[in-house]
PDB file of C-alpha atoms in Angstrom:
ATOM      1  CA  MET J   1       0.000   0.000   0.000  1.00 82.00           C
ATOM      2  CA  THR J   2       1.370   3.398  -0.981  1.00 93.00           C
ATOM      3  CA  THR J   3       2.477   5.765   1.774  1.00 98.00           C
ATOM      4  CA  THR J   4       1.124   9.302   1.337  1.00 98.00           C
ATOM      5  CA  ILE J   5       2.676  12.378   2.945  1.00 98.00           C
ATOM      6  CA  LEU J   6       1.239  15.910   2.975  1.00 98.00           C
ATOM      7  CA  SER J   7       4.329  18.140   3.066  1.00 98.00           C
ATOM      8  CA  ILE J   8       3.680  21.757   4.112  1.00 97.00           C
ATOM      9  CA  GLN J   9       6.954  23.631   3.628  1.00 96.00           C
ATOM     10  CA  SER J  10       8.737  26.404   1.791  1.00 94.00           C
ATOM     11  CA  HIS J  11       9.598  26.142  -1.899  1.00 96.00           C
ATOM     12  CA  VAL J  12      12.510  27.577  -3.872  1.00 96.00           C
ATOM     13  CA  ALA J  13      13.014  27.522  -7.636  1.00 98.00           C
ATOM     14  CA  TYR J  14      16.825  27.476  -7.483  1.00 98.00           C
ATOM     15  CA  GLY J  15      18.495  25.019  -5.134  1.00 97.00           C
ATOM     16  CA  HIS J  16      17.060  22.645  -2.575  1.00 98.00           C
ATOM     17  CA  VAL J  17      15.484  23.561   0.753  1.00 96.00           C
ATOM     18  CA  GLY J  18      12.021  22.883   2.206  1.00 96.00           C
ATOM     19  CA  ASN J  19       9.771  21.080  -0.232  1.00 98.00           C
ATOM     20  CA  SER J  20      12.408  21.577  -2.938  1.00 98.00           C
ATOM     21  CA  ALA J  21      14.669  19.322  -0.844  1.00 98.00           C
ATOM     22  CA  SER J  22      12.085  16.947   0.613  1.00 98.00           C
ATOM     23  CA  VAL J  23       9.695  15.978  -2.157  1.00 98.00           C
ATOM     24  CA  PHE J  24      12.018  14.273  -4.653  1.00 98.00           C
ATOM     25  CA  PRO J  25      13.826  11.970  -2.175  1.00 98.00           C
ATOM     26  CA  MET J  26      10.465  10.801  -0.809  1.00 98.00           C
ATOM     27  CA  GLN J  27       9.189  10.191  -4.337  1.00 98.00           C
ATOM     28  CA  ARG J  28      12.325   8.134  -5.112  1.00 98.00           C
ATOM     29  CA  LEU J  29      11.332   5.954  -2.159  1.00 97.00           C
ATOM     30  CA  GLY J  30       7.940   5.405  -3.794  1.00 97.00           C
ATOM     31  CA  VAL J  31       6.098   7.724  -1.419  1.00 98.00           C
ATOM     32  CA  GLU J  32       3.147   9.716  -2.742  1.00 98.00           C
ATOM     33  CA  VAL J  33       3.870  13.345  -1.769  1.00 98.00           C
ATOM     34  CA  TRP J  34       1.399  16.214  -1.825  1.00 98.00           C
ATOM     35  CA  PRO J  35       3.449  19.416  -1.481  1.00 98.00           C
ATOM     36  CA  VAL J  36       1.841  22.588  -0.156  1.00 97.00           C
ATOM     37  CA  HIS J  37       4.134  25.616  -0.339  1.00 96.00           C
ATOM     38  CA  THR J  38       4.392  28.259   2.383  1.00 93.00           C
ATOM     39  CA  VAL J  39       6.709  30.495   0.337  1.00 92.00           C
ATOM     40  CA  ASN J  40       7.606  30.590  -3.348  1.00 95.00           C
ATOM     41  CA  PHE J  41      11.097  32.097  -3.422  1.00 94.00           C
ATOM     42  CA  SER J  42      13.744  32.274  -6.128  1.00 97.00           C
ATOM     43  CA  ASN J  43      16.351  30.783  -3.747  1.00 96.00           C
ATOM     44  CA  HIS J  44      16.926  30.187  -0.037  1.00 93.00           C
ATOM     45  CA  THR J  45      17.523  33.174   2.199  1.00 90.00           C
ATOM     46  CA  GLY J  46      21.094  32.144   3.041  1.00 89.00           C
ATOM     47  CA  TYR J  47      22.197  34.039  -0.063  1.00 94.00           C
ATOM     48  CA  GLY J  48      21.112  37.291   1.591  1.00 93.00           C
ATOM     49  CA  ALA J  49      18.885  38.250  -1.350  1.00 96.00           C
ATOM     50  CA  TRP J  50      15.868  36.517  -2.866  1.00 94.00           C
ATOM     51  CA  ARG J  51      12.655  37.243  -4.709  1.00 96.00           C
ATOM     52  CA  GLY J  52       9.133  35.884  -4.635  1.00 96.00           C
ATOM     53  CA  PRO J  53       6.125  35.811  -2.329  1.00 93.00           C
ATOM     54  CA  LEU J  54       5.590  34.621   1.220  1.00 91.00           C
ATOM     55  CA  MET J  55       2.263  32.810   1.063  1.00 94.00           C
ATOM     56  CA  ASP J  56      -0.622  34.191   3.077  1.00 96.00           C
ATOM     57  CA  PRO J  57      -1.698  31.578   5.650  1.00 96.00           C
ATOM     58  CA  ALA J  58      -5.253  31.831   4.288  1.00 97.00           C
ATOM     59  CA  ASP J  59      -3.982  30.827   0.813  1.00 97.00           C
ATOM     60  CA  VAL J  60      -2.081  27.871   2.291  1.00 97.00           C
ATOM     61  CA  ALA J  61      -5.237  26.820   4.155  1.00 98.00           C
ATOM     62  CA  ASP J  62      -7.231  27.185   0.928  1.00 98.00           C
ATOM     63  CA  VAL J  63      -4.994  24.690  -0.884  1.00 98.00           C
ATOM     64  CA  ILE J  64      -5.435  22.172   1.947  1.00 98.00           C
ATOM     65  CA  THR J  65      -9.201  22.767   1.945  1.00 98.00           C
ATOM     66  CA  GLY J  66      -9.212  21.993  -1.776  1.00 98.00           C
ATOM     67  CA  ILE J  67      -7.455  18.671  -1.130  1.00 98.00           C
ATOM     68  CA  GLY J  68     -10.086  17.937   1.507  1.00 98.00           C
ATOM     69  CA  GLU J  69     -12.822  18.640  -1.031  1.00 98.00           C
ATOM     70  CA  ARG J  70     -11.450  15.765  -3.101  1.00 98.00           C
ATOM     71  CA  ASP J  71     -12.151  13.523  -0.054  1.00 97.00           C
ATOM     72  CA  ALA J  72      -8.425  12.787  -0.066  1.00 98.00           C
ATOM     73  CA  LEU J  73      -7.262  13.695   3.457  1.00 98.00           C
ATOM     74  CA  GLY J  74      -8.098  10.212   4.712  1.00 98.00           C
ATOM     75  CA  GLU J  75      -5.346   8.859   2.455  1.00 98.00           C
ATOM     76  CA  VAL J  76      -2.650  10.878   4.259  1.00 98.00           C
ATOM     77  CA  ASP J  77      -0.340   8.810   6.494  1.00 98.00           C
ATOM     78  CA  ALA J  78       1.726  11.758   7.752  1.00 98.00           C
ATOM     79  CA  VAL J  79       1.752  15.536   7.712  1.00 98.00           C
ATOM     80  CA  LEU J  80       5.313  16.869   7.468  1.00 98.00           C
ATOM     81  CA  SER J  81       6.294  20.450   8.291  1.00 97.00           C
ATOM     82  CA  GLY J  82       9.618  22.274   8.447  1.00 92.00           C
ATOM     83  CA  TYR J  83      10.604  25.918   8.917  1.00 85.00           C
ATOM     84  CA  GLN J  84       7.619  27.943  10.134  1.00 80.00           C
ATOM     85  CA  GLY J  85       7.936  31.598   9.174  1.00 73.00           C
ATOM     86  CA  GLY J  86       5.283  32.933  11.518  1.00 75.00           C
ATOM     87  CA  GLU J  87       2.444  32.184  13.917  1.00 83.00           C
ATOM     88  CA  GLY J  88      -0.146  32.310  11.130  1.00 91.00           C
ATOM     89  CA  ILE J  89       1.498  29.471   9.199  1.00 92.00           C
ATOM     90  CA  GLY J  90       1.909  27.522  12.443  1.00 92.00           C
ATOM     91  CA  ALA J  91      -1.811  27.735  13.145  1.00 94.00           C
ATOM     92  CA  THR J  92      -2.634  26.719   9.566  1.00 96.00           C
ATOM     93  CA  ILE J  93      -0.408  23.644   9.820  1.00 96.00           C
ATOM     94  CA  LEU J  94      -2.022  22.591  13.104  1.00 96.00           C
ATOM     95  CA  GLU J  95      -5.476  23.000  11.552  1.00 97.00           C
ATOM     96  CA  ALA J  96      -4.376  20.773   8.667  1.00 98.00           C
ATOM     97  CA  VAL J  97      -3.070  18.170  11.128  1.00 98.00           C
ATOM     98  CA  ALA J  98      -6.411  18.169  12.949  1.00 98.00           C
ATOM     99  CA  GLU J  99      -8.312  17.740   9.672  1.00 98.00           C
ATOM    100  CA  VAL J 100      -6.068  14.892   8.523  1.00 98.00           C
ATOM    101  CA  LYS J 101      -6.318  13.092  11.868  1.00 98.00           C
ATOM    102  CA  ALA J 102     -10.110  13.462  11.825  1.00 98.00           C
ATOM    103  CA  ALA J 103     -10.122  11.759   8.427  1.00 98.00           C
ATOM    104  CA  ASN J 104      -7.443   9.192   9.347  1.00 98.00           C
ATOM    105  CA  PRO J 105      -6.831   8.688  13.096  1.00 98.00           C
ATOM    106  CA  GLU J 106      -3.729   6.581  12.289  1.00 98.00           C
ATOM    107  CA  ALA J 107      -1.970   9.517  10.585  1.00 98.00           C
ATOM    108  CA  ILE J 108       0.972  11.169  12.354  1.00 98.00           C
ATOM    109  CA  TYR J 109       2.292  14.703  12.453  1.00 98.00           C
ATOM    110  CA  ALA J 110       6.044  14.959  11.844  1.00 98.00           C
ATOM    111  CA  CYS J 111       7.529  18.356  12.736  1.00 97.00           C
ATOM    112  CA  ASP J 112      11.069  19.545  12.053  1.00 96.00           C
ATOM    113  CA  PRO J 113      11.306  22.341  14.667  1.00 93.00           C
ATOM    114  CA  VAL J 114      13.711  24.608  12.762  1.00 87.00           C
ATOM    115  CA  MET J 115      15.194  27.236  15.092  1.00 85.00           C
ATOM    116  CA  GLY J 116      18.973  27.281  14.725  1.00 78.00           C
ATOM    117  CA  ASN J 117      22.142  25.337  15.420  1.00 75.00           C
ATOM    118  CA  GLU J 118      25.145  25.185  17.715  1.00 71.00           C
ATOM    119  CA  LYS J 119      27.300  27.459  15.548  1.00 69.00           C
ATOM    120  CA  SER J 120      24.766  30.085  14.444  1.00 66.00           C
ATOM    121  CA  GLY J 121      22.562  30.119  17.536  1.00 67.00           C
ATOM    122  CA  CYS J 122      18.850  30.808  17.096  1.00 68.00           C
ATOM    123  CA  PHE J 123      18.220  32.360  13.664  1.00 68.00           C
ATOM    124  CA  VAL J 124      14.413  32.594  13.619  1.00 73.00           C
ATOM    125  CA  HIS J 125      12.117  35.304  14.968  1.00 72.00           C
ATOM    126  CA  GLU J 126      11.894  35.234  18.760  1.00 77.00           C
ATOM    127  CA  SER J 127       8.227  34.200  18.622  1.00 78.00           C
ATOM    128  CA  ILE J 128       8.983  30.948  16.755  1.00 81.00           C
ATOM    129  CA  PRO J 129      10.676  28.938  19.565  1.00 81.00           C
ATOM    130  CA  VAL J 130       7.766  29.836  21.875  1.00 84.00           C
ATOM    131  CA  LEU J 131       5.275  28.782  19.186  1.00 86.00           C
ATOM    132  CA  LEU J 132       7.092  25.490  18.610  1.00 88.00           C
ATOM    133  CA  ARG J 133       7.500  24.685  22.294  1.00 89.00           C
ATOM    134  CA  GLU J 134       4.032  25.664  23.494  1.00 91.00           C
ATOM    135  CA  LYS J 135       1.717  24.956  20.553  1.00 91.00           C
ATOM    136  CA  VAL J 136       3.358  22.863  17.847  1.00 92.00           C
ATOM    137  CA  ALA J 137       5.465  20.230  19.649  1.00 93.00           C
ATOM    138  CA  PRO J 138       2.576  19.165  21.931  1.00 95.00           C
ATOM    139  CA  LYS J 139       0.586  18.255  18.801  1.00 97.00           C
ATOM    140  CA  ALA J 140       3.453  16.428  17.055  1.00 98.00           C
ATOM    141  CA  ASP J 141       3.923  12.655  17.059  1.00 98.00           C
ATOM    142  CA  LEU J 142       7.455  12.855  15.631  1.00 98.00           C
ATOM    143  CA  ILE J 143       9.966  15.711  15.936  1.00 98.00           C
ATOM    144  CA  THR J 144      13.403  15.924  14.304  1.00 98.00           C
ATOM    145  CA  PRO J 145      15.396  18.616  16.149  1.00 97.00           C
ATOM    146  CA  ASN J 146      19.154  18.934  16.106  1.00 94.00           C
ATOM    147  CA  GLN J 147      20.833  18.739  19.510  1.00 95.00           C
ATOM    148  CA  PHE J 148      20.737  22.549  19.874  1.00 92.00           C
ATOM    149  CA  GLU J 149      17.015  22.717  19.033  1.00 94.00           C
ATOM    150  CA  LEU J 150      16.270  19.850  21.427  1.00 96.00           C
ATOM    151  CA  GLY J 151      17.839  21.946  24.182  1.00 94.00           C
ATOM    152  CA  TYR J 152      15.767  24.965  23.190  1.00 91.00           C
ATOM    153  CA  LEU J 153      12.527  22.970  23.209  1.00 93.00           C
ATOM    154  CA  THR J 154      13.190  21.467  26.630  1.00 94.00           C
ATOM    155  CA  ASP J 155      15.058  24.341  28.310  1.00 93.00           C
ATOM    156  CA  THR J 156      18.107  22.091  28.741  1.00 95.00           C
ATOM    157  CA  GLN J 157      21.690  22.070  27.449  1.00 94.00           C
ATOM    158  CA  PRO J 158      22.383  18.507  26.311  1.00 96.00           C
ATOM    159  CA  HIS J 159      25.984  17.582  25.507  1.00 95.00           C
ATOM    160  CA  THR J 160      26.675  14.009  26.664  1.00 97.00           C
ATOM    161  CA  LEU J 161      24.622  11.035  25.509  1.00 97.00           C
ATOM    162  CA  GLU J 162      23.033  10.775  28.964  1.00 97.00           C
ATOM    163  CA  GLU J 163      22.071  14.459  28.916  1.00 97.00           C
ATOM    164  CA  THR J 164      20.660  14.132  25.406  1.00 98.00           C
ATOM    165  CA  LEU J 165      18.559  11.111  26.404  1.00 98.00           C
ATOM    166  CA  ALA J 166      17.300  13.045  29.451  1.00 98.00           C
ATOM    167  CA  SER J 167      16.342  15.968  27.171  1.00 97.00           C
ATOM    168  CA  VAL J 168      14.543  13.525  24.874  1.00 98.00           C
ATOM    169  CA  ASP J 169      12.528  12.293  27.856  1.00 97.00           C
ATOM    170  CA  ARG J 170      11.558  15.887  28.655  1.00 96.00           C
ATOM    171  CA  ALA J 171      10.533  16.435  25.038  1.00 96.00           C
ATOM    172  CA  ARG J 172       8.351  13.318  25.162  1.00 96.00           C
ATOM    173  CA  GLU J 173       6.581  14.778  28.187  1.00 95.00           C
ATOM    174  CA  ILE J 174       5.610  17.721  25.966  1.00 93.00           C
ATOM    175  CA  GLY J 175       3.854  15.451  23.466  1.00 95.00           C
ATOM    176  CA  PRO J 176       5.805  13.658  20.690  1.00 97.00           C
ATOM    177  CA  SER J 177       6.387   9.928  21.179  1.00 97.00           C
ATOM    178  CA  THR J 178       9.123   9.653  18.538  1.00 98.00           C
ATOM    179  CA  ILE J 179      12.211  11.882  18.385  1.00 98.00           C
ATOM    180  CA  LEU J 180      15.098  11.957  15.932  1.00 98.00           C
ATOM    181  CA  VAL J 181      17.984  14.083  17.239  1.00 98.00           C
ATOM    182  CA  THR J 182      20.299  15.158  14.410  1.00 96.00           C
ATOM    183  CA  SER J 183      23.798  16.642  14.747  1.00 92.00           C
ATOM    184  CA  VAL J 184      24.530  15.011  18.111  1.00 96.00           C
ATOM    185  CA  LEU J 185      27.991  16.264  19.113  1.00 94.00           C
ATOM    186  CA  ARG J 186      28.801  14.563  22.408  1.00 94.00           C
ATOM    187  CA  PRO J 187      32.224  15.496  23.822  1.00 95.00           C
ATOM    188  CA  ASP J 188      33.487  11.892  24.096  1.00 94.00           C
ATOM    189  CA  ARG J 189      32.853  10.971  20.446  1.00 95.00           C
ATOM    190  CA  PRO J 190      35.807  10.082  18.214  1.00 95.00           C
ATOM    191  CA  GLU J 191      37.283  13.118  16.486  1.00 95.00           C
ATOM    192  CA  GLY J 192      35.800  13.829  13.079  1.00 97.00           C
ATOM    193  CA  THR J 193      32.474  12.082  13.723  1.00 98.00           C
ATOM    194  CA  ILE J 194      28.855  13.138  14.199  1.00 97.00           C
ATOM    195  CA  GLU J 195      25.835  11.134  15.369  1.00 98.00           C
ATOM    196  CA  MET J 196      22.065  10.831  15.073  1.00 98.00           C
ATOM    197  CA  LEU J 197      19.878   9.470  17.845  1.00 98.00           C
ATOM    198  CA  ALA J 198      16.398   7.990  17.341  1.00 98.00           C
ATOM    199  CA  CYS J 199      14.031   7.361  20.241  1.00 98.00           C
ATOM    200  CA  HIS J 200      10.510   5.991  20.572  1.00 98.00           C
ATOM    201  CA  ASP J 201       8.944   5.385  23.965  1.00 92.00           C
ATOM    202  CA  ASP J 202      11.736   3.731  26.024  1.00 91.00           C
ATOM    203  CA  GLU J 203      13.758   2.552  23.019  1.00 97.00           C
ATOM    204  CA  ALA J 204      16.791   4.493  21.707  1.00 98.00           C
ATOM    205  CA  TRP J 205      19.326   3.864  18.906  1.00 98.00           C
ATOM    206  CA  ILE J 206      22.362   5.830  17.738  1.00 98.00           C
ATOM    207  CA  VAL J 207      24.373   5.914  14.504  1.00 98.00           C
ATOM    208  CA  GLN J 208      27.794   7.501  13.985  1.00 98.00           C
ATOM    209  CA  THR J 209      29.139   8.790  10.675  1.00 98.00           C
ATOM    210  CA  PRO J 210      32.154  10.828   9.583  1.00 98.00           C
ATOM    211  CA  HIS J 211      31.572  14.576  10.007  1.00 97.00           C
ATOM    212  CA  LEU J 212      31.972  16.126   6.566  1.00 96.00           C
ATOM    213  CA  PRO J 213      33.377  19.688   6.312  1.00 93.00           C
ATOM    214  CA  LEU J 214      30.233  21.039   4.682  1.00 92.00           C
ATOM    215  CA  LYS J 215      27.352  23.360   5.589  1.00 87.00           C
ATOM    216  CA  ALA J 216      24.561  22.378   3.245  1.00 92.00           C
ATOM    217  CA  ASN J 217      21.248  24.216   3.389  1.00 94.00           C
ATOM    218  CA  GLY J 218      18.381  21.752   3.094  1.00 96.00           C
ATOM    219  CA  SER J 219      20.173  18.705   4.499  1.00 96.00           C
ATOM    220  CA  GLY J 220      17.986  18.813   7.602  1.00 96.00           C
ATOM    221  CA  ASP J 221      14.883  18.917   5.406  1.00 97.00           C
ATOM    222  CA  VAL J 222      16.042  15.807   3.529  1.00 98.00           C
ATOM    223  CA  THR J 223      16.834  14.072   6.828  1.00 98.00           C
ATOM    224  CA  ALA J 224      13.382  14.781   8.278  1.00 98.00           C
ATOM    225  CA  ALA J 225      11.658  13.672   5.068  1.00 98.00           C
ATOM    226  CA  LEU J 226      13.562  10.401   4.750  1.00 98.00           C
ATOM    227  CA  PHE J 227      13.252   9.457   8.419  1.00 98.00           C
ATOM    228  CA  THR J 228       9.520  10.242   8.439  1.00 98.00           C
ATOM    229  CA  SER J 229       8.997   8.118   5.321  1.00 98.00           C
ATOM    230  CA  HIS J 230      10.972   5.149   6.676  1.00 98.00           C
ATOM    231  CA  TRP J 231       9.344   5.397  10.122  1.00 98.00           C
ATOM    232  CA  VAL J 232       5.806   5.493   8.714  1.00 98.00           C
ATOM    233  CA  ARG J 233       6.565   2.505   6.498  1.00 97.00           C
ATOM    234  CA  THR J 234       8.500   0.262   8.877  1.00 97.00           C
ATOM    235  CA  ARG J 235       7.918   1.442  12.470  1.00 97.00           C
ATOM    236  CA  SER J 236      11.485   0.213  13.036  1.00 98.00           C
ATOM    237  CA  LEU J 237      13.850   2.728  14.661  1.00 98.00           C
ATOM    238  CA  PRO J 238      17.110   1.017  13.654  1.00 98.00           C
ATOM    239  CA  GLU J 239      15.977   0.537  10.050  1.00 98.00           C
ATOM    240  CA  ALA J 240      14.660   4.101   9.695  1.00 98.00           C
ATOM    241  CA  LEU J 241      17.788   5.523  11.336  1.00 98.00           C
ATOM    242  CA  GLY J 242      20.252   3.397   9.367  1.00 98.00           C
ATOM    243  CA  ARG J 243      18.616   4.105   6.012  1.00 98.00           C
ATOM    244  CA  THR J 244      18.368   7.839   6.699  1.00 98.00           C
ATOM    245  CA  ALA J 245      21.982   8.163   7.884  1.00 98.00           C
ATOM    246  CA  SER J 246      23.293   6.210   4.890  1.00 98.00           C
ATOM    247  CA  SER J 247      21.352   8.260   2.334  1.00 98.00           C
ATOM    248  CA  VAL J 248      22.104  11.660   3.859  1.00 98.00           C
ATOM    249  CA  PHE J 249      25.829  10.912   4.237  1.00 98.00           C
ATOM    250  CA  ASP J 250      26.123   9.868   0.591  1.00 98.00           C
ATOM    251  CA  LEU J 251      24.102  12.909  -0.532  1.00 98.00           C
ATOM    252  CA  LEU J 252      26.458  15.196   1.411  1.00 98.00           C
ATOM    253  CA  SER J 253      29.526  13.340   0.074  1.00 98.00           C
ATOM    254  CA  THR J 254      28.276  13.824  -3.490  1.00 98.00           C
ATOM    255  CA  THR J 255      27.661  17.513  -2.785  1.00 98.00           C
ATOM    256  CA  LEU J 256      31.101  17.980  -1.222  1.00 98.00           C
ATOM    257  CA  ASP J 257      32.814  16.270  -4.157  1.00 98.00           C
ATOM    258  CA  SER J 258      30.945  18.509  -6.611  1.00 98.00           C
ATOM    259  CA  GLY J 259      32.318  21.710  -5.100  1.00 97.00           C
ATOM    260  CA  ARG J 260      28.856  23.257  -5.461  1.00 97.00           C
ATOM    261  CA  ARG J 261      26.988  25.167  -2.754  1.00 96.00           C
ATOM    262  CA  GLU J 262      23.583  23.566  -3.343  1.00 98.00           C
ATOM    263  CA  LEU J 263      22.722  19.968  -2.476  1.00 98.00           C
ATOM    264  CA  GLN J 264      23.311  17.633  -5.409  1.00 98.00           C
ATOM    265  CA  LEU J 265      19.869  16.184  -4.813  1.00 98.00           C
ATOM    266  CA  VAL J 266      19.187  14.772  -8.268  1.00 98.00           C
ATOM    267  CA  GLN J 267      22.742  13.539  -8.847  1.00 98.00           C
ATOM    268  CA  ALA J 268      22.595  11.458  -5.647  1.00 98.00           C
ATOM    269  CA  GLN J 269      19.135  10.013  -6.259  1.00 98.00           C
ATOM    270  CA  GLU J 270      20.105   6.334  -6.168  1.00 98.00           C
ATOM    271  CA  VAL J 271      21.147   6.593  -2.499  1.00 98.00           C
ATOM    272  CA  TYR J 272      17.561   7.306  -1.368  1.00 98.00           C
ATOM    273  CA  ALA J 273      16.011   4.305  -3.075  1.00 96.00           C
ATOM    274  CA  ASP J 274      18.942   1.966  -2.415  1.00 97.00           C
ATOM    275  CA  PRO J 275      20.994   3.120   0.606  1.00 98.00           C
ATOM    276  CA  ARG J 276      24.313   1.345   1.171  1.00 97.00           C
ATOM    277  CA  MET J 277      23.600   0.787   4.904  1.00 98.00           C
ATOM    278  CA  GLN J 278      27.311   1.302   5.606  1.00 98.00           C
ATOM    279  CA  PHE J 279      26.952   2.492   9.224  1.00 98.00           C
ATOM    280  CA  GLU J 280      26.305   0.408  12.339  1.00 98.00           C
ATOM    281  CA  VAL J 281      23.200   1.320  14.307  1.00 98.00           C
ATOM    282  CA  THR J 282      23.642   0.688  18.039  1.00 98.00           C
ATOM    283  CA  ARG J 283      21.006   0.361  20.722  1.00 98.00           C
ATOM    284  CA  VAL J 284      21.672   2.674  23.693  1.00 98.00           C
ATOM    285  CA  ARG J 285      18.445   2.098  25.604  1.00 96.00           C
TER     286      ARG J 285
END
């Protein structure tokens, strides 16, 4: 049976972030994706200049209403959201989640709570972390924060594996039952490595990969999309984590080798459908 994901995210014409990063990898997995765009920009804002409209939340809601009028929302297995530009979009996404879950109670809401990272700090408007912590995360079934964002959501400062697991437990008290922590940088890790940690209920698994010298906009969006797809399909943490880590590492390796700034999303397409599974996934709880 085909997995269907309603992906409510930004869109850029040039490059790959938001839906422009998420949709194609999910399609290469055989997932049916219904993209709803929250912005329609020429390129991502990291360039410092861009053109195109920010979508009015009412227009975003209208698109979702139109899908509902096709009696299609019951087919949705997951709603996926990423960067939320304002409170209006946040409310629209939560309304969509409620409508989907009314039509299909088995559907999940997967939220990538984009706020910032260890190096840059918090780079969104000050209202967004409050929105995510108080209104969005409590409604999510799956969240995919990096280690920095996990700390922000839970008012903690996780560094060690034990601290990160404790922060995950605090996040689960807020609402989501499944948490993927990306960019885990524990102080006792081998030099030149980075980890991802996946948790569901009392189960936790970790995977370690080489840390590539690359800052690639959109890589978090691809990670959230792939993990959500694998989790919905398999409900296996080690399989979802191992497949996601393998695909994202090879995508980033391809991008690094190309010397280009934008993710080489199309060039690396085989690694989504057929990941090498080259990294060991270890149970830590």
